[in-house]
mmCIF file of C-alpha atoms in Angstrom:
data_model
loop_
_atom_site.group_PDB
_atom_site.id
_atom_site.type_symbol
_atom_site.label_atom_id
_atom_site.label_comp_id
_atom_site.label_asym_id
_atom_site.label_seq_id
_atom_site.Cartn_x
_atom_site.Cartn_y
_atom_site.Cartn_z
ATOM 1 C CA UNK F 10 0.000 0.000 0.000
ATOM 2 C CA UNK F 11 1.195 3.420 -0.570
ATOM 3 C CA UNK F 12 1.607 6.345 1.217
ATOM 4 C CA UNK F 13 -1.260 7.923 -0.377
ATOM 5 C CA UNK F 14 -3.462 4.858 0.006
ATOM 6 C CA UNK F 15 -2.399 4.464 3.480
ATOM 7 C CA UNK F 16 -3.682 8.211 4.537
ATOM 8 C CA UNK F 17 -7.035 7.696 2.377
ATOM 9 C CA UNK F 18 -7.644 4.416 4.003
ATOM 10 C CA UNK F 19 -7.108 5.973 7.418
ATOM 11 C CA UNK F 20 -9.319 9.250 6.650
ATOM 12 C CA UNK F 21 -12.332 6.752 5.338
ATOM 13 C CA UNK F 22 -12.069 4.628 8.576
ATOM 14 C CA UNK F 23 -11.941 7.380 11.178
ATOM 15 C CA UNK F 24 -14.690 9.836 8.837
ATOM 16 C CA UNK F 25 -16.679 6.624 9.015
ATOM 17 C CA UNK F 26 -16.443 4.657 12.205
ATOM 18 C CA UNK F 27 -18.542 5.456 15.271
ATOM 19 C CA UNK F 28 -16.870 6.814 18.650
ATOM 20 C CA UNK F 29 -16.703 4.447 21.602
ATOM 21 C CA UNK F 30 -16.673 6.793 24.215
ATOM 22 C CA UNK F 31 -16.236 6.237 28.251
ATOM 23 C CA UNK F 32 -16.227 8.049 31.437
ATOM 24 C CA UNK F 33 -12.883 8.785 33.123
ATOM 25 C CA UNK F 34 -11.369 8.869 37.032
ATOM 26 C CA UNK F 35 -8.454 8.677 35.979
ATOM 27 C CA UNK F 36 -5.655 10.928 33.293
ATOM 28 C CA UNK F 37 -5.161 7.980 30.901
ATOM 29 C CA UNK F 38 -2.205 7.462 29.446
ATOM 30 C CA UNK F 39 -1.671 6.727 25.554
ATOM 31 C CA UNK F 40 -1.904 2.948 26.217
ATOM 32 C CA UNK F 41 -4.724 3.068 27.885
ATOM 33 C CA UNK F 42 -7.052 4.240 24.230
ATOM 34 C CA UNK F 43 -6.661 2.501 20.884
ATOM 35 C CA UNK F 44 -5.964 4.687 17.924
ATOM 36 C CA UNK F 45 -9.464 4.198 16.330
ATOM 37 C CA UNK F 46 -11.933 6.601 17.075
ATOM 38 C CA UNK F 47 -11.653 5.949 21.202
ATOM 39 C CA UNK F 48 -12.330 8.456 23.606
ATOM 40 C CA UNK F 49 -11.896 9.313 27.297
ATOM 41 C CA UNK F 50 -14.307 11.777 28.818
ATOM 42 C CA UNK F 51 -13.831 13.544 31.575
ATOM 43 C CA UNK F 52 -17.405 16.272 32.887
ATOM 44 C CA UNK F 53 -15.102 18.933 34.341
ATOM 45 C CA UNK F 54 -11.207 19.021 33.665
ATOM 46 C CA UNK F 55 -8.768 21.860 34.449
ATOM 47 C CA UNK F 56 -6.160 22.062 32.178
ATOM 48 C CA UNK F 57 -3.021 24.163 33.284
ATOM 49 C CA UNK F 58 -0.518 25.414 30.106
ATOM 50 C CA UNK F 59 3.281 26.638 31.773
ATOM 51 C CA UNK F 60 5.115 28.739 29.263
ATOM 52 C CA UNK F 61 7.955 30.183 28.703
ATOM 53 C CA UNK F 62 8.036 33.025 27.386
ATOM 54 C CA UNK F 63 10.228 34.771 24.634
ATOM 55 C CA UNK F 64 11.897 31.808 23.721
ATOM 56 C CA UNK F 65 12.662 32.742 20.347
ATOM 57 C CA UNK F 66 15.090 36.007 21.418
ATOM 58 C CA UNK F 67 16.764 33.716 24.162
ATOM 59 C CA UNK F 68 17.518 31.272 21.372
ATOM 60 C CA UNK F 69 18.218 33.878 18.605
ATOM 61 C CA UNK F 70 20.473 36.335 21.430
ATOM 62 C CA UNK F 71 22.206 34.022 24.222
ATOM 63 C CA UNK F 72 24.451 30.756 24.037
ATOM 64 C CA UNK F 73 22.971 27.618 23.079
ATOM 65 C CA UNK F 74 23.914 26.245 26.769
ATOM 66 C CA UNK F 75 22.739 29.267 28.117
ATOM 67 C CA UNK F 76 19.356 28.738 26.628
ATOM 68 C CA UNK F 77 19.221 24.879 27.044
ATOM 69 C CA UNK F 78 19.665 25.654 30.868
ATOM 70 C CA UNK F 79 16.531 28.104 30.957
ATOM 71 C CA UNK F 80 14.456 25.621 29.036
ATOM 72 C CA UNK F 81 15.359 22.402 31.497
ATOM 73 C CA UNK F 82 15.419 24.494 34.677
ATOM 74 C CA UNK F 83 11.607 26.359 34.022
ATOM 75 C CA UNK F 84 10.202 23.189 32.849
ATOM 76 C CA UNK F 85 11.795 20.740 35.345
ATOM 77 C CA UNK F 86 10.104 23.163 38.122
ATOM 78 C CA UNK F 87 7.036 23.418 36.320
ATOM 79 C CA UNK F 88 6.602 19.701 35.624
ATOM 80 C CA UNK F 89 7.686 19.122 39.634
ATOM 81 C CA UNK F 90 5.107 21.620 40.878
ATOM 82 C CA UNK F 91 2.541 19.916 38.480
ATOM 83 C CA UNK F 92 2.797 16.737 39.914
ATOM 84 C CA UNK F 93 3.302 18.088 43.543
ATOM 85 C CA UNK F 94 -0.412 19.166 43.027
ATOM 86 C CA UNK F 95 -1.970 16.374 41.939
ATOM 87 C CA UNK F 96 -2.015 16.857 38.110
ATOM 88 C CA UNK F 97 -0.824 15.273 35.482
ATOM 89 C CA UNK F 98 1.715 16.191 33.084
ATOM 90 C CA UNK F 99 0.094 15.174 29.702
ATOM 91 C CA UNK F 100 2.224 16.879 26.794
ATOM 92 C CA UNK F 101 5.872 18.934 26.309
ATOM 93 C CA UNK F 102 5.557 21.616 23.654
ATOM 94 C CA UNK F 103 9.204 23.196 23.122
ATOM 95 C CA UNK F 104 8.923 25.778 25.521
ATOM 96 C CA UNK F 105 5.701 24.612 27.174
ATOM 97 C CA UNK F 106 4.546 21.963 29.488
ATOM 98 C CA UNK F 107 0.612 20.894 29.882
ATOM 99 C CA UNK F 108 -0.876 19.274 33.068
ATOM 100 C CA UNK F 109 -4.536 18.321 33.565
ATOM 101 C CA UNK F 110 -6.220 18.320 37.072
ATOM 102 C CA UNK F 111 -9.106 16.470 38.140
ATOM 103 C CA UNK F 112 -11.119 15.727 40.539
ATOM 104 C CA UNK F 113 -13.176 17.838 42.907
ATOM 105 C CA UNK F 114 -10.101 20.426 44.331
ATOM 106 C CA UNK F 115 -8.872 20.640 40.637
ATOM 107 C CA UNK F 116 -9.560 24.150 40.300
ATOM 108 C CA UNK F 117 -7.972 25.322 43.922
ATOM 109 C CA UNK F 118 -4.833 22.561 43.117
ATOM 110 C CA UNK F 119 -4.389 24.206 39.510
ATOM 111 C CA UNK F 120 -4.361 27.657 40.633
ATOM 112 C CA UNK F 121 -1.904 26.851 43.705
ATOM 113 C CA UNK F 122 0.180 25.308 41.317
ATOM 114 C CA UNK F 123 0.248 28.487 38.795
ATOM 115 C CA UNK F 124 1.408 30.500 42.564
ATOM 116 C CA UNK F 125 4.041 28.079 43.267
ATOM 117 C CA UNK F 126 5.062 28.269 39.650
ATOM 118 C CA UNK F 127 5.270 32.294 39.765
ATOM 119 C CA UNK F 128 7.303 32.089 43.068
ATOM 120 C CA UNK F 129 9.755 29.323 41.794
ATOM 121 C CA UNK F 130 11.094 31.180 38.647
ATOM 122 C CA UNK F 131 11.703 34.421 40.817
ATOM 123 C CA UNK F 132 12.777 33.322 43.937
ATOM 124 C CA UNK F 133 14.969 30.205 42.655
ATOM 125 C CA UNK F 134 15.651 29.738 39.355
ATOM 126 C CA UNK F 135 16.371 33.809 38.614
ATOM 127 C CA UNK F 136 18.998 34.082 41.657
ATOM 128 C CA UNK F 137 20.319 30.557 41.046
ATOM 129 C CA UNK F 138 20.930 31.867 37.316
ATOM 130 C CA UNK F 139 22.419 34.874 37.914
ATOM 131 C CA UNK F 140 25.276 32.989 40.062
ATOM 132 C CA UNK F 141 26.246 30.830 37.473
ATOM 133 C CA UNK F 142 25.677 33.265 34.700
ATOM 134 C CA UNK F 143 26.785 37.198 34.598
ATOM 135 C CA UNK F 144 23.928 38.044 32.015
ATOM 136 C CA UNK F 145 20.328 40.978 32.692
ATOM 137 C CA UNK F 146 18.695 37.907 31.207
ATOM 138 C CA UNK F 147 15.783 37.965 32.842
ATOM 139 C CA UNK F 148 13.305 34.578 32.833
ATOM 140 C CA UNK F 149 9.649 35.174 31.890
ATOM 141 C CA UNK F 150 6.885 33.046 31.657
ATOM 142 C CA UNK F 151 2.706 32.998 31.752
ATOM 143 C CA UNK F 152 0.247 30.102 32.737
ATOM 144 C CA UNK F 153 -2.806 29.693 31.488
ATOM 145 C CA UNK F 154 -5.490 27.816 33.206
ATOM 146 C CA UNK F 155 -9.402 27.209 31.872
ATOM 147 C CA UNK F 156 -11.388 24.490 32.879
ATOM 148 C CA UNK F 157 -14.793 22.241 30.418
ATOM 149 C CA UNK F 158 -15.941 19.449 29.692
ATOM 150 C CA UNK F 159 -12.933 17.393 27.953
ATOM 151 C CA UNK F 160 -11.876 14.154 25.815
ATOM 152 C CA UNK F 161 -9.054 12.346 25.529
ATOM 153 C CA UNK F 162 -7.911 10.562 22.445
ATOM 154 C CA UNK F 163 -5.098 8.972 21.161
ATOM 155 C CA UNK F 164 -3.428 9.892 17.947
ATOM 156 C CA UNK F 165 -0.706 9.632 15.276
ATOM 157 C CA UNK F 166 0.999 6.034 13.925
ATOM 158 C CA UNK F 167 1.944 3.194 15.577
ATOM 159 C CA UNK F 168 5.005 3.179 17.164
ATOM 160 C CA UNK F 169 4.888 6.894 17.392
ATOM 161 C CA UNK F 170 1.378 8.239 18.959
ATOM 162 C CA UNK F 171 0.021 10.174 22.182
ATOM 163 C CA UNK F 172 -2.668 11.695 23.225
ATOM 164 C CA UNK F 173 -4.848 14.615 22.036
ATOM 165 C CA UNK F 174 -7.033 16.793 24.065
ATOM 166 C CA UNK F 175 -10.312 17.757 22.917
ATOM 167 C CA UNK F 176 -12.044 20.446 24.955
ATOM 168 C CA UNK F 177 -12.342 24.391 25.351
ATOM 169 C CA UNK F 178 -9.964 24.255 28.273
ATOM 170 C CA UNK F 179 -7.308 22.823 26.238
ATOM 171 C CA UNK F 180 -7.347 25.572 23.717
ATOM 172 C CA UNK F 181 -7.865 28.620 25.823
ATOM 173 C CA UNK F 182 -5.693 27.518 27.871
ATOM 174 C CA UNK F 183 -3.291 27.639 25.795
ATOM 175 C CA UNK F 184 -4.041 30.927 24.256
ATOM 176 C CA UNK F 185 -4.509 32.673 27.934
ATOM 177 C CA UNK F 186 -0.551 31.949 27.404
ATOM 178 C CA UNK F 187 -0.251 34.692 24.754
ATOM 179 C CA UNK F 188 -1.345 37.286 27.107
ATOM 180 C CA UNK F 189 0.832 40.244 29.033
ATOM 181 C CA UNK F 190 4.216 38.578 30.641
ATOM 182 C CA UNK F 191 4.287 40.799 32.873
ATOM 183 C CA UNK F 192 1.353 39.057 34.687
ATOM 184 C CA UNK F 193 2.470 35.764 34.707
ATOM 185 C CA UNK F 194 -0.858 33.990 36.276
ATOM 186 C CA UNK F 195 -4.045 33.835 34.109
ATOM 187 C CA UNK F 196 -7.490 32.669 33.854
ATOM 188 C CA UNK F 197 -10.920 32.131 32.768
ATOM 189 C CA UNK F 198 -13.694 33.069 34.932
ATOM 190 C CA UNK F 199 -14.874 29.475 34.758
ATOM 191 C CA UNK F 200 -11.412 28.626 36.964
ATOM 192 C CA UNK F 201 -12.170 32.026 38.928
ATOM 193 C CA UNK F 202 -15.654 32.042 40.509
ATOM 194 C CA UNK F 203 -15.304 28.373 41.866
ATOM 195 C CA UNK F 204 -12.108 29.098 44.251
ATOM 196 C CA UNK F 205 -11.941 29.084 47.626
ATOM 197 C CA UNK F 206 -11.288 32.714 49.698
ATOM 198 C CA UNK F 207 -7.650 31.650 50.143
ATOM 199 C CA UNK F 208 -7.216 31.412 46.165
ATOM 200 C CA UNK F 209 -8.553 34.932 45.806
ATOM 201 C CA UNK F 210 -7.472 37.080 48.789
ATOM 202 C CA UNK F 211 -3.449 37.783 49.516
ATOM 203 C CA UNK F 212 -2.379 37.694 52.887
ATOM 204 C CA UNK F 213 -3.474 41.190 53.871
ATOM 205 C CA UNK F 214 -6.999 40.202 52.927
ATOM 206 C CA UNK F 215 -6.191 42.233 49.282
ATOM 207 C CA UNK F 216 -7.797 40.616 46.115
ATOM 208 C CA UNK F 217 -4.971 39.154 44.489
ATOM 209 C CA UNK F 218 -6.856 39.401 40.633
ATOM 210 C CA UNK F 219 -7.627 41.696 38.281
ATOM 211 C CA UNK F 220 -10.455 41.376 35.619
ATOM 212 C CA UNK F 221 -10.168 41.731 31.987
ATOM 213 C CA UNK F 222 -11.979 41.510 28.804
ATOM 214 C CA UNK F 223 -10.673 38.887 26.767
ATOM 215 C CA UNK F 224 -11.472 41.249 23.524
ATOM 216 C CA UNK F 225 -10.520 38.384 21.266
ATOM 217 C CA UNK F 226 -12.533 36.093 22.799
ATOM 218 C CA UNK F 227 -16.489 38.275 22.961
ATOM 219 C CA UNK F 228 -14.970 40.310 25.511
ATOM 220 C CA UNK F 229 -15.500 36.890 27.988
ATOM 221 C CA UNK F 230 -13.964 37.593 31.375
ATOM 222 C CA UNK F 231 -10.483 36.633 32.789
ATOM 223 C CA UNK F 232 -8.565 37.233 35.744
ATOM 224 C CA UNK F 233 -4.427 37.778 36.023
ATOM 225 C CA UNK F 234 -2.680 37.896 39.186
ATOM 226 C CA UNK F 235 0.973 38.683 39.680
ATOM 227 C CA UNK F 236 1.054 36.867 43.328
ATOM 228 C CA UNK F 237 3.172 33.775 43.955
ATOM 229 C CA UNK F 238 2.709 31.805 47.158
ATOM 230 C CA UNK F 239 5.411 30.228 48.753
ATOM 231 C CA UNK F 240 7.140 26.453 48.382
ATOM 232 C CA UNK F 241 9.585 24.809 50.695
#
């Protein structure tokens, strides 16, 4: 079979075939779904996007080593904090890291996590950099956290395949990622009005977010925060 014949086959199987489709407890993993249409649903998911940002001008303007260390240093304390939550790393992207909570804290655990992430780059990767290098590089980065209705499937060829996921959260989470560096935290109201007090209010009682309209997005509201809470 050719090339050709083998994408048209594939395109009239999946166009054509009926999706078996179950409920999730659990972040599956690419084993866990066969690469016909099969799908993993999940009623609420909170999907958290870490990013660092300008990655291009660190490439294009600093040492390949230089840049290597950023990229394994942000995402290595991204990925920890991720887990350290309770969520579930589910894709790399470059520069990017994506981790999907569930369960009933998800929310609460995903914005703590964003905090911890905020606090980690500024208060121990930044002076641990500028020790070993003498550069005004200075590390930015923006999560993006939105939480629907999602599905998981699995995609790609065998032997080389992972999972895709299918849900508003996943894209605007992403795209929340796009937003103003200089407010590293943000998210969709959705994420926003379930939190608890102590995900809202600093520790002088002070609201720690400020609401936006996302104007390419029908002006929906989001929240950014520039707070970081504390890790040991």
């Amino acid at each position: 079979m050719s090339v050709a014949d083998d994408i048209k086959k594939n395109a009239k199987d999946t166009f054509g075939s009926t999706w078996t489709v179950r409920n999730g407890t659990v972040v599956p993993s690419a084993a866990d779904l066969k690469l016909t249409n099969d799908a993993v649903r999940f009623e609420t998911a909170t999907v958290l996007y870490a990013d660092l940002d300008k990655s291009t001008a660190l490439v294009e303007g600093h040492r390949w080593d230089f840049a290597g260390e950023v990229y394994k240093t942000f995402l290595y304390a991204a990925s920890r904090l991720i887990r350290n939550r309770g969520g579930s790393i589910v894709s790399y992207d470059g520069d990017r890291v994506m981790g999907v909570f569930i369960g009933e804290a998800q929310r609460d655990s995903a914005v703590n996590c964003a905090l911890e992430i905020n606090y980690a780059v500024k208060n121990i990767i930044q002076p641990q950099l500028k020790t070993n290098w003498k550069t005004d590089y200075e590390l930015g980065h923006i999560v993006g956290i939105d939480t629907s209705e999602i599905r998981a499937a699995r995609t790609g060829v065998r032997g080389d395949n992972d999972l895709v996921w299918i849900g508003n959260a996943a894209n605007l989470a992403a795209k929340l990622t796009a937003l103003d560096e200089g407010r590293p935290t943000w998210i969709t109201k959705r994420v926003f009005d379930p939190l608890h007090d102590n995900q809202k209010l600093g520790p002088e009682g002070e609201g720690i977010w400020r609401q936006w309209s996302w104007t390419e997005h029908d002006g929906q509201p989001i929240y950014s925060s520039t707070y970081w809470k504390e890790i040991s």
